[in-house]
Coordinates of C-alpha atoms in Angstrom, one line a residue:
X28 CA 199.8 -167.3 59.3
X29 CA 200.9 -167.4 55.9
X30 CA 200.2 -170.7 53.7
X31 CA 202.1 -169.4 50.8
X32 CA 203.9 -172.2 49.3
X33 CA 207.3 -171.4 49.3
X34 CA 209.8 -170.4 45.9
X35 CA 211.9 -172.6 44.5
X36 CA 215.4 -172.4 45.1
X37 CA 217.3 -171.1 42.2
X38 CA 220.1 -172.0 40.2
X39 CA 223.3 -169.8 42.2
X40 CA 224.6 -167.0 40.6
X41 CA 228.3 -167.6 41.0
X42 CA 229.2 -164.2 39.2
X43 CA 227.2 -162.8 42.5
X44 CA 228.6 -164.9 44.9
X45 CA 232.3 -163.9 44.4
X46 CA 231.2 -160.1 44.2
X47 CA 229.6 -161.2 47.3
X48 CA 232.8 -162.4 48.7
X49 CA 235.1 -159.2 47.7
X50 CA 232.7 -156.7 49.6
X51 CA 233.1 -159.0 51.9
X52 CA 236.8 -158.8 51.8
X53 CA 236.9 -154.7 51.1
X54 CA 238.6 -155.7 47.6
X55 CA 237.5 -153.3 44.6
X56 CA 235.7 -154.8 42.5
X57 CA 238.7 -153.8 39.6
X58 CA 238.5 -156.7 36.5
X59 CA 242.3 -158.2 37.8
X60 CA 240.9 -159.2 41.9
X61 CA 237.8 -160.7 40.4
X62 CA 240.1 -163.3 38.0
X63 CA 241.9 -164.2 41.6
X64 CA 238.5 -164.4 43.4
X65 CA 236.8 -166.4 40.2
X66 CA 240.0 -168.7 40.0
X67 CA 239.8 -169.9 43.6
X68 CA 236.0 -169.8 44.0
X69 CA 236.2 -172.1 41.0
X70 CA 239.1 -174.3 42.5
X71 CA 240.9 -174.2 39.0
X72 CA 244.0 -173.3 41.5
X73 CA 243.9 -175.1 45.4
X74 CA 246.8 -173.7 46.0
X75 CA 245.4 -170.1 45.3
X76 CA 242.3 -170.7 47.0
X77 CA 244.4 -171.4 50.2
X78 CA 246.7 -168.8 49.6
X79 CA 244.1 -166.2 49.4
X80 CA 241.7 -167.5 52.0
X81 CA 245.0 -167.1 54.4
X82 CA 245.3 -163.5 53.1
X83 CA 242.3 -163.2 55.8
X84 CA 238.5 -160.7 55.7
X85 CA 241.1 -157.4 54.4
X86 CA 243.7 -157.7 52.3
X87 CA 245.8 -155.4 50.8
X88 CA 246.4 -154.5 47.1
X89 CA 249.4 -155.1 46.9
X90 CA 249.6 -158.8 48.8
X91 CA 246.2 -159.2 45.5
X92 CA 248.9 -158.3 43.5
X93 CA 251.7 -160.0 44.4
X94 CA 249.2 -163.4 44.2
X95 CA 248.2 -162.0 40.6
X96 CA 252.3 -161.8 39.9
X97 CA 252.5 -165.4 41.6
X98 CA 249.4 -167.4 39.8
X99 CA 249.6 -165.7 36.6
X100 CA 253.2 -164.2 35.5
X101 CA 252.2 -160.8 35.0
X102 CA 249.2 -160.2 35.5
X103 CA 247.0 -160.5 32.3
X104 CA 244.9 -157.8 33.0
X105 CA 247.2 -155.1 33.4
X106 CA 249.3 -156.2 31.1
X107 CA 247.1 -156.2 28.1
X108 CA 245.7 -152.5 29.5
X109 CA 249.3 -152.1 28.6
X110 CA 249.6 -153.2 25.8
X111 CA 246.3 -151.8 24.5
X112 CA 247.7 -147.5 24.8
X113 CA 250.9 -148.2 24.0
X114 CA 248.1 -149.5 20.2
X115 CA 246.3 -146.6 20.7
X116 CA 249.5 -144.3 20.2
X117 CA 251.2 -145.9 17.5
X118 CA 247.6 -145.2 16.1
X119 CA 247.9 -142.3 16.9
X120 CA 251.4 -141.2 15.6
X121 CA 250.2 -143.5 12.0
X122 CA 247.4 -141.5 11.6
X123 CA 249.6 -137.9 12.6
X124 CA 252.2 -139.0 9.8
X125 CA 249.3 -139.8 7.5
X126 CA 248.1 -136.8 7.7
X127 CA 251.4 -135.0 7.6
X128 CA 251.2 -136.5 4.4
X129 CA 248.6 -135.5 2.9
X130 CA 249.2 -131.3 4.3
X131 CA 252.9 -132.2 2.1
X132 CA 250.5 -133.0 -0.5
X133 CA 248.1 -130.4 -0.8
X134 CA 251.2 -128.0 -0.4
X135 CA 252.7 -130.0 -3.6
X136 CA 249.7 -129.5 -5.6
X137 CA 248.7 -126.2 -5.0
X138 CA 252.7 -125.1 -6.3
X139 CA 252.0 -127.2 -9.5
X140 CA 248.3 -125.2 -9.9
X141 CA 250.4 -121.9 -9.7
X142 CA 253.2 -123.2 -12.0
X143 CA 250.5 -123.8 -14.2
X144 CA 248.7 -120.4 -13.8
X145 CA 252.1 -118.4 -14.9
X146 CA 253.0 -120.8 -17.8
X147 CA 249.8 -120.1 -19.6
X148 CA 250.5 -116.0 -18.4
X149 CA 251.1 -113.7 -21.8
X150 CA 252.6 -111.0 -19.1
X151 CA 256.2 -112.4 -18.9
X152 CA 259.2 -113.2 -21.1
X153 CA 258.9 -116.9 -21.9
X154 CA 261.9 -118.4 -21.4
X155 CA 262.4 -116.3 -17.7
X156 CA 258.6 -118.2 -17.3
X157 CA 260.7 -121.6 -18.4
X158 CA 263.8 -121.1 -16.4
X159 CA 261.3 -120.1 -12.8
X160 CA 259.4 -123.0 -13.6
X161 CA 261.9 -125.4 -13.0
X162 CA 263.3 -124.0 -10.3
X163 CA 260.5 -123.9 -8.1
X164 CA 259.4 -127.2 -9.1
X165 CA 262.6 -128.9 -9.1
X166 CA 263.1 -127.6 -5.4
X167 CA 259.1 -128.8 -4.8
X168 CA 259.3 -132.3 -6.2
X169 CA 263.1 -133.1 -4.0
X170 CA 261.7 -131.4 -1.4
X171 CA 257.8 -133.3 -1.3
X172 CA 259.7 -136.8 -2.7
X173 CA 262.7 -136.7 0.9
X174 CA 259.2 -135.9 3.4
X175 CA 257.3 -138.7 1.7
X176 CA 260.2 -141.3 1.6
X177 CA 260.9 -140.5 5.6
X178 CA 257.7 -140.4 6.0
X179 CA 257.8 -144.2 4.2
X180 CA 260.3 -145.2 6.7
X181 CA 258.8 -143.3 9.8
X182 CA 255.5 -145.8 8.6
X183 CA 257.5 -148.9 8.4
X184 CA 259.0 -148.2 12.0
X185 CA 255.2 -147.7 13.0
X186 CA 254.1 -150.8 11.2
X187 CA 256.5 -153.6 13.0
X188 CA 256.0 -151.8 16.6
X189 CA 252.3 -152.4 15.8
X190 CA 252.8 -156.0 14.9
X191 CA 254.9 -156.6 18.2
X192 CA 251.7 -155.3 20.1
X193 CA 249.7 -157.4 18.9
X194 CA 252.1 -160.2 19.0
X195 CA 251.7 -159.1 23.0
X196 CA 248.3 -159.5 22.8
X197 CA 248.1 -162.5 21.1
X198 CA 250.8 -164.4 24.5
X199 CA 248.5 -161.9 27.1
X200 CA 245.4 -164.0 25.4
X201 CA 246.9 -167.1 25.4
X202 CA 248.0 -166.9 28.5
X203 CA 244.9 -165.8 30.1
X204 CA 243.1 -168.5 28.3
X205 CA 245.2 -171.0 29.5
X206 CA 244.9 -173.0 33.0
X207 CA 248.5 -172.7 34.8
X208 CA 248.6 -175.9 36.1
X209 CA 247.9 -178.4 33.2
X210 CA 248.8 -176.4 30.5
X211 CA 245.1 -176.9 28.7
X212 CA 243.0 -174.1 27.8
X213 CA 241.3 -172.5 31.6
X214 CA 237.0 -172.0 31.9
X215 CA 237.2 -168.1 31.0
X216 CA 238.1 -170.2 26.7
X217 CA 236.2 -172.9 27.5
X218 CA 232.9 -170.0 28.2
X219 CA 234.2 -168.4 25.0
X220 CA 234.2 -171.3 23.0
X221 CA 231.0 -172.8 24.4
X222 CA 229.4 -169.7 23.3
X223 CA 230.3 -170.0 20.2
X224 CA 228.8 -173.0 19.1
X225 CA 225.6 -171.4 18.5
X226 CA 226.7 -168.2 16.7
X227 CA 226.7 -169.4 13.1
X228 CA 222.6 -169.7 13.5
X229 CA 221.9 -173.5 12.4
X230 CA 222.3 -176.6 14.7
X231 CA 226.1 -177.5 14.3
X232 CA 227.6 -180.8 14.3
X233 CA 229.6 -181.2 17.5
X234 CA 229.2 -182.1 21.0
X235 CA 229.8 -181.7 24.3
X236 CA 231.8 -183.7 26.8
X237 CA 232.5 -183.1 30.2
X238 CA 234.4 -185.9 32.1
X239 CA 235.6 -185.5 35.9
X240 CA 238.2 -187.8 38.2
X241 CA 236.7 -190.4 40.3
X242 CA 237.3 -189.9 43.3
X243 CA 239.7 -187.4 43.7
X244 CA 239.2 -185.9 46.9
X245 CA 239.8 -189.7 48.3
X246 CA 243.0 -189.3 46.5
X247 CA 244.1 -185.7 47.6
X248 CA 243.3 -186.5 51.1
X249 CA 245.4 -189.9 51.1
X250 CA 248.4 -188.4 49.5
X251 CA 247.8 -184.4 49.5
X252 CA 247.1 -181.7 47.1
X253 CA 250.8 -181.5 45.1
X254 CA 250.6 -185.6 44.3
X255 CA 247.2 -184.5 43.3
X256 CA 248.0 -181.6 40.7
X257 CA 250.5 -183.9 39.2
X258 CA 247.4 -186.6 38.4
X259 CA 245.6 -182.9 37.2
X260 CA 248.6 -183.0 34.3
X261 CA 248.7 -186.1 34.0
X262 CA 245.0 -186.3 33.1
X263 CA 244.9 -183.9 30.9
X264 CA 248.1 -184.6 28.6
X265 CA 245.9 -188.2 28.6
X266 CA 243.2 -186.3 26.8
X267 CA 245.0 -184.5 24.6
X268 CA 247.4 -186.8 23.2
X269 CA 243.5 -188.4 22.7
X270 CA 241.5 -186.4 20.4
X271 CA 242.4 -184.7 17.6
X272 CA 244.7 -181.7 17.5
X273 CA 241.6 -179.4 16.5
X274 CA 239.2 -180.8 19.5
X275 CA 239.2 -178.4 21.7
X276 CA 240.2 -179.1 25.5
X277 CA 240.1 -176.8 28.7
X278 CA 240.0 -177.8 32.4
X279 CA 236.7 -176.1 33.7
X280 CA 237.5 -176.3 38.1
X281 CA 239.3 -179.0 40.5
X282 CA 239.0 -182.2 38.9
X283 CA 236.4 -181.9 36.0
X284 CA 237.8 -181.4 32.0
X285 CA 235.8 -180.4 29.2
X286 CA 235.7 -181.6 24.8
X287 CA 234.0 -180.1 22.1
X288 CA 234.4 -182.1 19.3
X289 CA 233.3 -180.6 16.3
X290 CA 232.2 -182.6 12.9
X291 CA 231.7 -185.7 14.4
X292 CA 228.6 -188.3 15.2
X293 CA 227.0 -189.0 18.5
X294 CA 228.3 -192.7 17.7
X295 CA 232.5 -190.7 16.9
X296 CA 232.2 -189.0 19.9
X297 CA 231.6 -192.5 22.1
X298 CA 234.0 -194.0 20.5
X299 CA 236.9 -191.0 20.8
X300 CA 235.9 -190.7 24.6
X301 CA 236.1 -194.5 25.3
X302 CA 240.0 -194.4 23.6
X303 CA 240.3 -191.9 26.0
X304 CA 238.6 -193.2 28.8
X305 CA 240.7 -196.3 28.2
X306 CA 243.7 -194.9 28.0
X307 CA 243.9 -193.2 31.0
X308 CA 243.1 -196.4 33.5
X309 CA 245.9 -198.0 31.4
X310 CA 248.0 -195.2 32.4
X311 CA 250.3 -195.9 35.5
X312 CA 250.3 -193.2 38.8
X313 CA 253.0 -194.1 40.5
X314 CA 255.8 -192.6 42.3
X315 CA 259.5 -193.4 40.3
X316 CA 261.2 -193.3 43.9
X317 CA 259.3 -193.4 46.8
X318 CA 256.9 -197.1 44.9
X319 CA 253.7 -195.6 45.7
X320 CA 251.5 -196.3 43.5
X321 CA 248.5 -193.7 43.5
X322 CA 246.6 -195.6 40.7
X323 CA 244.4 -196.9 38.5
X324 CA 243.2 -193.3 38.1
X325 CA 239.6 -192.9 36.1
X326 CA 237.4 -190.9 34.4
X327 CA 233.4 -190.6 33.9
X328 CA 232.1 -189.0 31.5
X329 CA 229.1 -187.3 29.3
X330 CA 227.7 -185.6 26.7
X331 CA 225.2 -184.2 24.8
X332 CA 225.3 -183.1 21.0
X333 CA 224.3 -179.8 19.9
X334 CA 221.2 -181.0 18.3
X335 CA 219.6 -182.1 21.0
X336 CA 220.0 -178.7 22.6
X337 CA 218.0 -175.4 21.9
X338 CA 221.5 -173.6 22.8
X339 CA 224.9 -173.5 25.0
X340 CA 223.6 -173.6 28.2
X341 CA 221.2 -176.3 27.4
X342 CA 224.1 -178.3 25.9
X343 CA 225.9 -177.7 29.3
X344 CA 223.4 -179.1 31.3
X345 CA 222.5 -182.2 29.5
X346 CA 226.1 -183.0 29.1
X347 CA 226.6 -182.8 32.5
X348 CA 223.5 -184.8 33.6
X349 CA 225.2 -187.3 31.1
X350 CA 228.0 -187.5 33.6
X351 CA 225.9 -187.7 36.6
X352 CA 224.2 -190.7 34.8
X353 CA 227.8 -192.0 34.2
X354 CA 229.1 -191.7 37.9
X355 CA 225.7 -192.5 38.9
X356 CA 225.9 -195.4 37.3
X357 CA 229.2 -196.7 38.8
X358 CA 232.2 -194.7 37.0
X359 CA 234.7 -195.1 34.5
X360 CA 232.3 -194.8 31.8
X361 CA 231.0 -192.7 29.5
X362 CA 227.1 -192.3 29.2
X363 CA 225.2 -189.8 25.7
X364 CA 222.5 -187.8 27.1
X365 CA 218.9 -189.0 26.6
X366 CA 215.8 -187.4 27.0
X367 CA 214.8 -190.2 30.1
X368 CA 218.0 -189.3 32.2
X369 CA 217.3 -186.7 35.0
X370 CA 218.8 -184.8 37.2
X371 CA 218.5 -182.0 39.3
X372 CA 220.8 -179.4 38.1
X373 CA 222.1 -176.4 39.8
X374 CA 225.5 -175.5 37.8
X375 CA 226.2 -172.2 35.7
X376 CA 227.6 -172.3 32.6
X377 CA 229.0 -169.4 32.1
X378 CA 230.8 -166.9 34.5
X379 CA 231.0 -164.6 31.5
X380 CA 228.9 -164.4 28.7
X381 CA 228.9 -161.5 26.7

């Protein structure tokens, strides 16, 4: 019998688990399907999770696309692909116009050269030369100017169409990066923003705050998911209203939120967290029709500074440890990461890391 030491448990590979689930259900591994399973896996939309599970082990592509239409509007991935194709078509058309204009100008330049040589020729009567040259140049100049004006009009139209496509792409990206329930940024947008914190090569003055609603499962179990969804939306609004407009706020999954605050010290970030926490604690959660009181609703917060981490992964891990300590200390409080804090860290901070 082998006496080798068993390997340590590995950090779960969320992306691999999602891919495995798709393969088990016979689902094609295309981006828009992965998006559905990703959102269902992290629990950002409980209704989507339930409906996807209800499709069973052999969901058809039409059924999956119908879910995409229902929960993401016009499916973002497909829409972006269509807009990209349209943009490529507009660029091709613009290139053809420029090539035509270049050909026209080359022809006009060649005509000018031929006329110059005819004028310099001594074999022809001067009056005939000038008369012929003037006629040729007049006709060629008029034709070239007309062609140029037509090109300008067409280029202007192309430019407007390309600007419209750009606006469509911006809107599709905004939708793709927005949590449909709370209307703040989603996990995908958070992953991108967190990855960008360290792109400058230096450790910036920034902090990552992770916030989690206390005892949220009990609320869902007692009052149902529709009430839970309304509470999630209200919590997101309270957080958004109690931080600066330039702070990045996202729902990262389930009842967890993240805030990236730049340009503030740890003491200042602590005060921002406390202001948000007490504002939520004072917010009423009551059904105006039935009189049922769902509150009080509180959150625990943990944060770490970018200057105390080597990269985005470590920053997320330390913020999560601080959040765990806030929960473990009794909830409804803020904790700043300190080196003495301990926790078995198993989360994967970034699914869409490039």
